[in-house]
XYZ file of C-alpha atoms in Angstrom:
757
model
C 127.832 99.795 95.047
C 128.777 99.391 91.405
C 125.372 97.897 90.572
C 123.562 100.736 92.360
C 125.565 103.332 90.447
C 124.838 101.657 87.163
C 121.128 101.360 87.995
C 120.933 105.080 88.844
C 122.824 105.923 85.654
C 120.422 103.807 83.520
C 117.378 105.410 85.152
C 118.758 108.837 84.457
C 119.369 107.925 80.817
C 115.847 106.486 80.537
C 114.291 109.691 81.957
C 116.353 111.805 79.608
C 115.424 109.606 76.648
C 111.751 109.731 77.651
C 111.782 113.562 77.847
C 113.551 113.750 74.486
C 110.999 111.383 72.923
C 108.108 113.444 74.295
C 109.658 116.613 72.928
C 110.317 114.954 69.547
C 106.656 113.871 69.341
C 105.463 117.480 69.813
C 107.933 119.061 67.334
C 107.926 118.155 63.646
C 111.499 117.815 62.463
C 111.245 119.607 59.128
C 114.975 119.354 58.545
C 114.874 115.627 59.163
C 112.076 115.218 56.591
C 114.073 117.190 54.038
C 117.131 115.075 54.703
C 115.087 111.915 54.109
C 114.013 113.317 50.731
C 117.595 114.189 49.920
C 118.876 110.733 50.803
C 116.205 109.088 48.721
C 116.399 111.632 45.859
C 117.214 109.024 43.236
C 114.179 106.973 44.240
C 112.038 110.053 43.834
C 113.602 110.990 40.492
C 113.266 107.460 39.094
C 109.661 107.180 40.211
C 108.827 110.556 38.669
C 110.567 109.707 35.402
C 108.824 106.339 35.213
C 105.347 107.861 35.692
C 106.021 110.678 33.221
C 107.370 108.317 30.583
C 104.372 105.989 30.892
C 101.958 108.921 30.857
C 103.660 110.280 27.742
C 103.261 106.949 25.956
C 99.603 106.744 26.914
C 98.802 110.380 26.138
C 100.279 110.320 22.661
C 98.346 107.112 21.838
C 94.954 108.671 22.675
C 92.705 109.894 19.860
C 92.209 113.674 20.089
C 88.674 114.889 20.713
C 87.255 118.380 20.170
C 84.638 120.206 22.184
C 82.307 122.820 20.725
C 80.248 125.017 23.026
C 76.951 126.855 22.283
C 75.436 129.331 24.746
C 71.760 129.945 25.432
C 70.406 132.726 27.642
C 67.105 132.319 29.524
C 64.987 135.421 28.987
C 64.237 137.039 32.398
C 62.233 139.901 30.702
C 59.320 139.074 28.461
C 58.639 141.240 25.371
C 54.885 141.965 25.118
C 53.477 143.566 21.965
C 50.076 143.876 23.742
C 49.314 143.703 27.452
C 47.782 140.260 27.275
C 48.416 137.278 29.548
C 49.899 134.348 27.588
C 48.317 130.899 27.603
C 51.621 129.412 28.740
C 53.532 131.588 31.235
C 57.216 132.416 30.840
C 59.949 130.182 32.170
C 60.923 130.541 35.843
C 64.380 131.650 36.863
C 64.815 129.706 40.056
C 67.267 126.810 40.304
C 64.614 124.153 39.873
C 63.293 125.786 36.649
C 66.810 126.038 35.194
C 67.496 122.409 36.110
C 64.262 121.466 34.343
C 65.395 123.194 31.112
C 68.683 121.295 31.349
C 66.742 118.096 31.559
C 64.756 119.166 28.504
C 67.915 119.758 26.535
C 69.185 116.329 27.520
C 65.824 114.620 26.983
C 65.774 111.669 24.629
C 62.874 113.235 22.713
C 64.924 116.338 21.777
C 68.146 114.426 21.196
C 66.165 111.980 19.090
C 65.124 114.910 16.836
C 68.790 115.852 16.620
C 69.777 112.327 15.641
C 67.112 112.255 12.909
C 67.901 115.727 11.510
C 71.658 115.169 11.287
C 71.324 111.466 10.325
C 73.728 110.442 13.115
C 72.489 106.808 12.743
C 74.702 106.653 9.687
C 77.752 108.087 11.530
C 80.246 105.390 12.654
C 81.325 107.537 15.555
C 77.903 107.231 17.205
C 76.859 103.895 15.640
C 79.430 101.225 16.560
C 77.792 98.839 14.124
C 79.206 100.882 11.239
C 82.748 100.989 12.633
C 85.620 99.627 10.547
C 85.898 95.872 11.110
C 89.481 95.789 9.762
C 91.000 97.768 12.608
C 93.886 96.519 14.616
C 91.595 95.423 17.450
C 89.506 93.413 15.080
C 92.576 91.759 13.611
C 93.756 90.773 17.024
C 90.313 89.528 18.074
C 90.079 85.754 17.310
C 86.271 85.872 17.303
C 86.307 87.836 14.069
C 87.549 84.737 12.227
C 84.640 82.609 13.386
C 81.285 82.616 11.545
C 78.175 83.922 13.238
C 76.529 80.476 13.148
C 79.448 78.981 15.065
C 79.388 81.827 17.582
C 75.641 81.408 18.112
C 76.134 77.633 18.697
C 79.142 77.980 21.036
C 77.873 80.995 23.034
C 74.302 79.789 23.149
C 72.978 82.936 21.462
C 69.429 82.890 20.071
C 68.810 84.177 16.561
C 67.480 87.705 16.294
C 63.784 87.477 15.398
C 62.998 91.197 15.604
C 61.510 93.064 12.672
C 63.446 95.639 10.715
C 61.513 98.459 12.386
C 62.341 97.132 15.864
C 66.007 96.756 14.961
C 66.100 100.284 13.521
C 64.461 101.603 16.694
C 67.033 99.774 18.856
C 69.913 101.150 16.804
C 68.475 104.685 17.026
C 68.167 104.306 20.847
C 71.856 103.308 21.077
C 72.862 106.256 18.972
C 70.869 108.577 21.232
C 72.718 107.063 24.217
C 76.031 107.670 22.488
C 75.189 111.307 21.710
C 74.080 111.878 25.311
C 77.325 110.397 26.611
C 79.313 112.943 24.502
C 77.099 115.919 25.368
C 77.027 118.048 28.540
C 74.577 120.811 29.459
C 75.572 123.032 32.395
C 74.453 126.243 34.056
C 77.360 128.465 35.232
C 77.054 129.758 38.792
C 75.078 132.956 39.322
C 73.927 133.021 35.683
C 70.873 132.380 33.584
C 73.021 130.928 30.787
C 72.815 127.353 29.544
C 76.042 125.948 28.090
C 75.786 123.129 25.552
C 79.149 121.317 25.111
C 79.463 118.540 22.541
C 82.578 116.401 22.151
C 83.550 114.641 18.926
C 86.629 113.429 17.042
C 85.591 115.836 14.219
C 85.630 119.589 15.219
C 83.147 120.533 12.511
C 80.761 117.806 13.565
C 81.001 118.978 17.240
C 80.029 122.545 16.295
C 77.222 121.355 13.998
C 75.688 119.165 16.706
C 75.849 121.908 19.366
C 74.255 124.562 17.113
C 71.535 122.234 15.831
C 70.552 121.168 19.352
C 70.253 124.879 20.400
C 68.044 125.658 17.397
C 65.890 122.532 18.050
C 65.472 123.627 21.685
C 64.127 127.114 20.681
C 61.866 125.576 17.990
C 60.559 123.115 20.542
C 59.612 125.923 22.892
C 57.652 127.736 20.183
C 55.865 124.531 19.186
C 54.844 123.801 22.766
C 53.408 127.314 23.182
C 51.612 127.172 19.864
C 49.988 123.839 20.616
C 48.906 125.107 24.078
C 47.355 128.217 22.504
C 45.460 126.092 19.918
C 44.032 123.812 22.565
C 43.009 126.758 24.711
C 41.210 128.456 21.806
C 39.208 125.318 20.963
C 38.160 124.823 24.536
C 37.226 128.487 25.106
C 35.084 128.583 21.954
C 32.988 125.670 23.263
C 32.635 127.210 26.678
C 31.527 130.619 25.320
C 28.684 129.110 23.365
C 27.400 127.169 26.352
C 27.601 130.198 28.632
C 25.582 132.371 26.267
C 22.640 130.040 26.526
C 22.878 129.806 30.322
C 22.906 133.653 30.657
C 19.798 134.046 28.491
C 17.796 131.438 30.481
C 18.812 132.790 33.872
C 17.827 136.384 32.992
C 14.395 135.250 31.729
C 13.658 133.344 34.935
C 14.622 136.345 37.126
C 12.369 138.766 35.235
C 9.328 136.453 35.353
C 9.628 135.987 39.142
C 9.942 139.773 39.691
C 6.718 140.423 37.744
C 4.793 137.710 39.614
C 5.693 139.083 43.089
C 5.542 142.829 42.077
C 9.070 143.491 43.399
C 9.604 147.110 42.318
C 13.187 148.409 42.535
C 14.234 152.036 42.660
C 17.148 153.590 40.909
C 19.286 152.831 43.920
C 18.889 149.083 43.235
C 16.677 148.475 46.257
C 12.938 147.830 46.970
C 10.649 150.761 48.001
C 9.641 148.968 51.184
C 13.261 148.408 52.089
C 14.104 152.077 51.657
C 11.135 153.180 53.822
C 12.078 150.693 56.482
C 15.677 151.896 56.460
C 14.666 155.580 56.758
C 12.196 154.881 59.588
C 14.726 152.786 61.445
C 17.246 155.595 61.153
C 14.726 158.110 62.532
C 13.905 155.776 65.396
C 17.527 155.362 66.321
C 17.975 159.119 66.266
C 14.874 159.710 68.420
C 15.937 157.107 70.948
C 19.358 158.711 71.168
C 17.802 162.139 71.723
C 15.405 160.698 74.358
C 18.242 159.098 76.223
C 20.148 162.378 76.237
C 17.148 164.377 77.505
C 16.313 161.764 80.156
C 19.916 161.857 81.401
C 19.705 165.660 81.781
C 16.349 165.333 83.525
C 17.745 162.789 85.978
C 20.684 165.096 86.768
C 18.357 168.075 87.357
C 16.029 166.063 89.580
C 18.985 164.995 91.707
C 20.180 168.626 92.038
C 16.666 169.793 92.950
C 16.428 167.160 95.676
C 19.871 168.156 97.036
C 19.130 171.907 96.771
C 22.145 172.476 94.613
C 20.369 173.414 91.426
C 21.983 176.823 91.288
C 25.517 175.431 91.743
C 24.979 172.433 89.376
C 26.416 174.257 86.378
C 23.401 173.437 84.189
C 24.043 174.567 80.637
C 20.584 176.243 80.225
C 21.066 178.065 83.545
C 24.518 179.267 82.597
C 23.434 180.444 79.153
C 20.183 182.228 80.288
C 20.582 186.064 79.786
C 18.072 186.883 82.543
C 19.805 184.751 85.130
C 23.165 186.271 84.112
C 21.738 189.850 84.675
C 20.190 188.839 88.020
C 23.541 187.350 89.029
C 25.331 190.584 88.134
C 22.786 192.598 90.232
C 23.231 190.148 93.100
C 27.012 190.641 92.949
C 26.592 194.443 93.013
C 24.198 194.263 96.049
C 26.617 192.038 97.885
C 29.429 194.511 97.245
C 27.354 197.384 98.657
C 26.438 195.255 101.709
C 30.082 194.658 102.311
C 30.838 198.404 102.182
C 27.959 199.277 104.551
C 28.933 196.557 106.978
C 32.185 198.385 107.624
C 30.246 201.478 108.877
C 26.895 200.192 110.159
C 25.579 197.369 112.233
C 23.027 194.743 111.197
C 20.032 196.709 112.617
C 20.761 199.877 110.726
C 18.033 200.751 108.214
C 20.378 200.965 105.269
C 21.713 197.485 106.103
C 18.196 196.087 106.345
C 17.274 197.581 102.928
C 20.298 195.922 101.319
C 19.370 192.573 102.843
C 15.782 192.855 101.571
C 17.081 193.698 98.087
C 19.388 190.669 98.117
C 16.578 188.275 99.137
C 14.358 189.610 96.345
C 17.145 188.869 93.738
C 17.575 185.284 95.025
C 13.853 184.606 94.670
C 13.872 185.885 91.110
C 16.855 183.645 90.247
C 15.156 180.628 91.825
C 11.940 181.307 89.959
C 13.772 181.497 86.626
C 15.663 178.284 87.310
C 12.391 176.467 88.059
C 11.037 177.569 84.700
C 14.072 176.174 82.884
C 13.705 172.825 84.767
C 10.014 172.656 83.838
C 10.913 173.229 80.226
C 13.440 170.357 80.233
C 10.819 167.984 81.751
C 8.374 168.856 79.022
C 10.969 168.315 76.343
C 11.564 164.791 77.764
C 7.899 163.936 77.529
C 7.691 165.087 73.918
C 10.738 163.024 72.960
C 9.283 159.932 74.610
C 6.001 160.370 72.703
C 7.927 160.689 69.425
C 9.878 157.478 70.075
C 6.656 155.529 70.756
C 5.083 156.814 67.536
C 8.111 155.789 65.431
C 8.123 152.336 67.013
C 4.515 151.755 66.091
C 5.156 152.822 62.475
C 8.264 150.643 62.306
C 6.487 147.528 63.535
C 3.742 147.981 60.984
C 6.322 148.420 58.166
C 8.236 145.339 59.369
C 5.171 143.137 58.877
C 4.917 144.280 55.325
C 8.665 143.862 54.821
C 8.634 140.234 56.047
C 6.305 139.306 53.218
C 8.505 140.939 50.594
C 11.696 139.446 52.070
C 10.405 135.879 51.606
C 9.891 136.581 47.977
C 13.138 138.472 47.684
C 15.202 135.505 48.881
C 14.366 133.548 45.790
C 14.697 136.694 43.699
C 18.234 137.260 44.883
C 19.083 133.677 44.140
C 17.911 134.105 40.574
C 19.782 137.418 40.241
C 22.959 135.866 41.555
C 22.802 133.041 39.119
C 22.163 135.389 36.247
C 25.021 137.700 37.344
C 27.451 134.845 37.784
C 26.658 133.532 34.364
C 27.138 137.013 32.845
C 30.507 137.462 34.577
C 31.678 134.025 33.522
C 30.568 134.653 29.974
C 32.371 138.001 29.893
C 35.573 136.418 31.312
C 35.591 133.584 28.818
C 34.708 135.795 25.913
C 37.517 138.249 26.760
C 40.060 135.406 27.193
C 38.956 133.831 23.930
C 39.614 137.071 22.042
C 43.061 137.386 23.795
C 44.181 133.852 22.970
C 42.928 134.180 19.406
C 45.168 137.137 18.917
C 48.329 135.389 20.224
C 48.785 132.892 17.416
C 51.333 134.988 15.586
C 53.237 136.663 18.464
C 54.622 133.615 20.376
C 58.220 133.990 21.549
C 60.701 131.473 22.943
C 61.800 131.781 26.569
C 65.452 131.603 25.590
C 67.756 132.877 22.895
C 71.063 131.936 21.386
C 73.789 134.336 22.544
C 76.716 132.442 21.051
C 76.795 129.821 18.316
C 79.401 127.114 18.634
C 82.549 127.830 16.649
C 84.672 125.109 15.105
C 87.317 124.307 17.797
C 90.908 124.747 16.661
C 92.558 122.772 19.460
C 91.523 119.423 20.912
C 89.954 119.456 24.320
C 91.130 115.930 25.077
C 93.747 114.911 25.817
C 95.259 118.035 27.420
C 98.800 116.826 27.005
C 100.551 119.523 28.974
C 98.186 119.282 31.865
C 98.243 115.488 31.894
C 102.015 115.393 31.748
C 102.243 118.031 34.486
C 99.812 115.999 36.602
C 101.820 112.879 35.846
C 104.978 114.681 36.936
C 103.342 115.795 40.174
C 101.934 112.338 40.751
C 105.355 110.816 40.043
C 107.049 113.100 42.513
C 104.335 112.318 45.084
C 104.804 108.600 44.422
C 108.549 109.026 44.765
C 108.151 110.907 48.040
C 105.852 108.210 49.359
C 108.345 105.556 48.187
C 111.174 107.474 49.869
C 109.368 107.495 53.240
C 108.355 103.864 52.760
C 111.990 102.828 52.127
C 112.978 104.897 55.147
C 110.359 103.176 57.288
C 111.489 99.766 56.071
C 115.112 100.563 56.806
C 115.802 98.340 59.774
C 119.318 99.423 60.820
C 120.897 101.927 63.206
C 122.587 104.948 61.725
C 123.084 107.231 64.743
C 124.262 106.724 68.300
C 121.223 108.680 69.400
C 119.011 105.916 67.959
C 120.791 103.458 70.185
C 120.056 105.663 73.157
C 116.388 106.044 72.262
C 115.671 102.407 71.329
C 117.974 100.521 73.656
C 118.734 103.018 76.382
C 122.422 102.404 75.724
C 125.100 104.987 76.196
C 126.713 105.871 72.837
C 130.473 105.453 73.082
C 131.347 106.565 69.567
C 131.434 105.825 65.879
C 134.137 104.096 63.859
C 134.440 105.205 60.199
C 134.585 102.691 57.420
C 138.056 102.326 55.985
C 138.610 101.857 52.282
C 139.779 98.798 50.430
C 143.184 100.243 49.966
C 143.642 100.357 53.749
C 142.569 96.760 54.055
C 144.931 95.628 51.353
C 147.889 97.506 52.911
C 147.821 95.634 56.218
C 144.410 96.119 57.755
C 142.833 98.768 60.076
C 145.070 97.903 63.052
C 148.212 98.817 61.122
C 146.543 101.883 59.548
C 145.606 103.284 62.925
C 149.255 103.018 64.078
C 150.570 104.474 60.862
C 148.059 107.352 60.794
C 147.582 108.438 64.440
C 146.068 111.791 63.330
C 143.416 110.256 61.109
C 139.721 110.386 61.734
C 139.812 106.584 62.190
C 142.312 106.928 65.070
C 140.434 109.857 66.567
C 137.207 107.810 66.624
C 138.927 105.165 68.813
C 140.320 107.830 71.135
C 136.760 109.147 71.529
C 135.601 105.623 72.448
C 138.380 105.343 75.060
C 137.376 108.770 76.437
C 133.848 107.553 76.862
C 134.995 104.312 78.492
C 137.006 106.230 81.048
C 133.811 107.310 82.770
C 131.759 104.160 82.312
C 133.038 102.195 85.294
C 132.000 102.330 88.944
C 132.102 105.857 90.411
C 133.143 107.207 86.989
C 136.349 105.079 86.734
C 137.720 103.177 83.765
C 136.932 99.416 83.810
C 139.998 97.175 84.037
C 138.443 94.214 82.226
C 136.260 95.067 79.225
C 134.364 92.462 77.174
C 133.719 93.385 73.530
C 130.826 91.622 71.743
C 128.246 92.112 69.013
C 124.948 90.661 67.886
C 126.072 88.697 64.807
C 129.419 88.010 63.068
C 130.929 90.521 60.699
C 130.072 93.667 62.616
C 133.738 94.631 63.175
C 133.993 93.486 66.772
C 137.518 92.085 66.562
C 138.741 94.994 64.443
C 137.360 97.440 66.986
C 139.062 95.549 69.789
C 142.489 95.488 68.071
C 142.283 99.102 66.936
C 141.248 100.297 70.396
C 144.151 98.294 71.915
C 146.641 99.753 69.415
C 145.631 103.365 70.002
C 145.797 102.912 73.781
C 149.132 101.053 73.459
C 150.606 104.070 71.696
C 149.659 106.222 74.714
C 151.822 104.091 77.024
C 149.061 102.053 78.643
C 149.644 98.362 79.232
C 146.904 96.622 77.263
C 146.197 92.918 76.933
C 143.972 91.635 74.164
C 142.442 88.188 74.865
C 140.858 86.368 71.993
C 137.907 84.655 73.704
C 136.256 83.358 70.562
C 137.444 79.727 70.476
C 135.027 78.772 67.703
C 136.261 81.155 64.989
C 139.570 82.628 66.013
C 141.115 85.228 63.684
C 143.878 87.024 65.513
C 146.650 84.524 64.710
C 146.117 85.045 61.028
C 145.513 88.769 61.132
C 148.627 89.496 63.300
C 150.768 86.759 61.672
C 151.454 85.048 65.019
C 153.681 81.954 65.073
C 151.960 79.365 67.263
C 155.257 77.731 68.064
C 156.740 80.912 69.510
C 153.798 82.590 71.299
C 151.419 81.112 73.847
C 147.612 80.956 73.321
C 144.778 81.469 75.812
C 143.976 77.767 75.462
C 147.418 76.787 76.720
C 147.229 79.171 79.661
C 143.829 77.860 80.743
C 145.080 74.259 80.385
C 148.186 75.073 82.457
C 150.579 74.323 79.599
C 152.317 77.699 79.442
C 155.040 77.030 81.917
C 157.714 75.494 79.674
C 159.461 78.859 79.268
C 159.835 78.503 75.522
C 156.756 80.463 74.543
C 155.617 83.915 75.690
C 152.692 86.296 75.094
C 152.718 87.923 71.676
C 153.747 91.604 71.825
C 153.001 93.943 68.943
C 156.122 95.892 68.155
C 154.308 98.882 66.604
C 151.899 99.600 69.498
C 153.449 97.628 72.409
C 150.242 95.729 73.299
C 150.120 92.056 74.325
C 147.869 89.639 72.509
C 146.628 86.172 73.600
C 145.507 84.396 70.488
C 143.165 81.393 70.561
C 142.980 77.951 69.114
C 139.767 76.369 67.881
C 137.976 74.167 70.393
C 134.665 72.290 70.290
C 133.626 73.011 73.889
C 134.863 76.495 74.791
C 132.411 76.943 77.675
C 134.332 74.408 79.636
C 137.376 76.678 79.559
C 135.593 79.870 80.505
C 133.583 78.361 83.383
C 136.709 76.818 84.965
C 138.426 78.524 87.939
C 141.567 78.908 85.884
C 139.883 81.603 83.745
C 138.874 83.670 86.778
C 142.402 83.279 88.235
C 143.866 84.354 84.926
C 141.733 87.494 84.860
C 142.621 88.319 88.450
C 146.318 88.109 87.640
C 145.822 90.158 84.456
C 144.103 92.973 86.365
C 147.331 93.343 88.428
C 149.713 93.422 85.462
C 147.758 95.421 82.886
C 145.892 98.726 82.752
C 143.223 97.318 80.536
C 142.218 93.787 79.489
C 140.113 93.531 76.339
C 138.105 90.297 75.886
C 137.200 89.689 72.229
C 134.086 87.488 72.740
C 131.930 85.678 70.173
C 128.688 87.261 68.863
C 125.926 87.058 71.447
C 123.268 85.726 68.986
C 125.593 83.110 67.469
C 126.675 81.290 70.620
C 126.190 81.644 74.375
C 129.931 81.890 75.096
C 129.805 85.679 75.266
C 127.380 85.663 78.233
C 129.635 83.298 80.194
C 132.786 85.257 79.367
C 131.142 88.668 80.040
C 130.132 87.447 83.491
C 133.808 87.710 84.516
C 134.260 91.216 83.068
C 133.694 94.533 84.766
C 131.876 96.076 81.809
C 130.697 95.190 78.265
C 131.234 97.240 75.128
C 128.545 96.395 72.549
C 129.447 96.712 68.812
C 126.724 97.393 66.216
C 127.401 97.620 62.494
C 126.139 100.834 60.993
C 122.937 100.463 58.943
C 123.419 96.699 58.411
C 122.405 94.941 61.636
C 118.641 94.625 62.067
C 117.103 96.440 64.993
C 115.258 93.405 66.231
C 118.436 91.385 66.390
C 120.269 94.129 68.330
C 117.392 94.452 70.805
C 117.368 90.732 71.432
C 121.121 90.663 71.945
C 120.979 93.550 74.451
C 118.179 91.774 76.293
C 120.293 88.612 76.618
C 123.348 90.607 77.804
C 121.259 92.288 80.488
C 120.654 88.789 82.012
C 124.398 88.536 82.923
C 124.096 91.387 85.446
C 127.231 92.919 84.002
C 126.715 96.615 83.128
C 126.887 97.657 79.518
C 129.405 100.434 79.177
C 127.734 101.474 75.945
C 127.505 100.803 72.262
C 129.791 101.572 69.339
C 128.655 101.986 65.724
C 131.179 100.472 63.325
C 131.862 100.623 59.603
C 130.176 103.976 59.268
C 130.045 105.320 55.708
C 130.880 108.918 56.665
C 129.894 110.390 53.311
C 126.414 108.864 53.440
C 126.140 109.463 57.109
C 126.728 113.203 56.638
C 123.670 113.341 54.419
C 121.479 112.214 57.291
C 122.298 115.434 59.157
C 122.457 113.962 62.641
C 125.160 116.387 63.738
C 127.213 113.779 65.649
C 130.907 112.729 65.235
C 130.138 111.278 61.844
C 129.503 114.761 60.501
C 133.040 115.808 61.398
C 134.641 112.560 60.235
C 133.014 112.996 56.813
C 132.465 116.749 56.431
C 135.605 118.082 58.080
C 138.125 115.625 56.678
C 140.760 118.376 56.260
C 140.950 118.528 60.069
C 142.511 115.055 60.084
C 145.411 113.438 58.311
C 143.858 110.407 56.672
């Protein structure tokens, strides 16, 4: 039953711990991070100070350098004195064109001109060969004291066989490299500006180099355009002379061929035969169109005649005929009179018969007139057809004559095209030659200087304030990283909650660390009796309160084994102090020193071995002489069984006498505390704890490694005896308060006026 209850309790704690861990993983503990920084504040401060001091030493040892900046603007609008196209077009304004100009400014050709103009080969800053050989680095260099011949022999260097010109060229190339390394050309974003920045140890020299390079760049642009114009003029002059001769020859050939074939042209630039053929063809097309129109009308009339619907056909000639219109009006009038007479007379009446005869006469006249119109249209169709035939005959005859002229005209057109092409080409080249000849004196650069480099007043390197600020930030960052590293490397337990999370152990309480004055005045066990209202005493009362509910069915265990992982964790002190505080409440408590390898209670309690019996004597059966009794502490009223050192203690604790002793002690005492050896030191604790009802595990605050504690708990779990929980001992309450765990340690350290210490 007891084991089942303990198993259920452990499972519940494990589930709770798992839920808490899952929640902790989702929530970032900002306060915990800040507390880590506060605990490790001196590590952060020291790291920051160290970095700042080292950076200060380095920064103030650096040689200051000055940067001069010259600004060029690329001209997006070209100034034209005359509207002539230049031989070399203006510079583009896209990103590729601007990048090209940056490359031109950084080209070795242009920088070489700069080096030559300013004689930078003679400047030690850019020519290391001219640097001072008596500097501190040269003095410290042992190679400076060895002759060149020895160095050539030792290092295997071959003698320099180059000529003076080659050496000078090599030196100049190195100077150009040095200038390029200290020069930067950039294009600010969304701008057509080129920024030339030159760095030097001399501010005047930096400004002079930047301004000279800008002027050389503009001069170089003008030279390039002038050379291009000169080359174009020379080439155009040669081409114009050649084209003049070609035009003259081609015009002579065309005129001779035209005279030989009698190709006469009119003012409209066409042959006479071609004009006649075009006019006749136009007339034929018109005649055919008219014939088609008349034939279509004739076909429509013929169809209406055959159907007998000529009068109702709506023929335009019929509708527009004045005679037919009058006859139709008379017919309408006669029909009206017939309708009036029909209302009064019958069909055989004379007046009705006269009206009918008059109506028939009008119809005949209308039909006769329509037949005349139809006959006229038929005749018009015949005339149009004859006209088309005549035009076709004339056109065929004219075509035969035109074919002959066309064969000659093919070659004539070829000659004309050649002559015209030569004339156009000559005109183009002649015009361009005159334009380029007039551009020699109006060339303009594609960029202009908008700001000359001024002599810098302050060094651009090193930026001491910025570097020191960066060093401070880096030092703080390094300190923060070091703080978290130290926190991660910290391998001890500081909070009961850590014991619950890592070991699934129930936290029973925390015991504050007592000062040296307390230890010198008689030890913690006497202090707890003398100061029952102290935080130290209250911590042990809290442990007892937790133990009251750690037994089976929530009861207090009668026999409690107290152990730890390693020696020195305060196991015996915790046992004695707990016994003293419970003894003052009136409980009958027995403390059994079960550590037979390193017993300490006799010395700590000043027990006379001749007057008081030991646990060894009881287990041997030597306690029945009546002269010696169990030691009773007068201040707290507890009983103590001290121990004598033995070489084989396991023999005592595995004997039946030990179990009989514990059975008798359960009857006589309210609580039996077994002070066992450390679990990692010897195996005695596992054997002793087997006979207890529960185990209280003692862990020293911050000192005991987590791996050792975990191993010890794992070994204790093999005994099958339930662990009542764990107690953190020797807690530095002032430091513990800084961790901000919010447990009993906060009140022991932060609320000390609540206790009487």
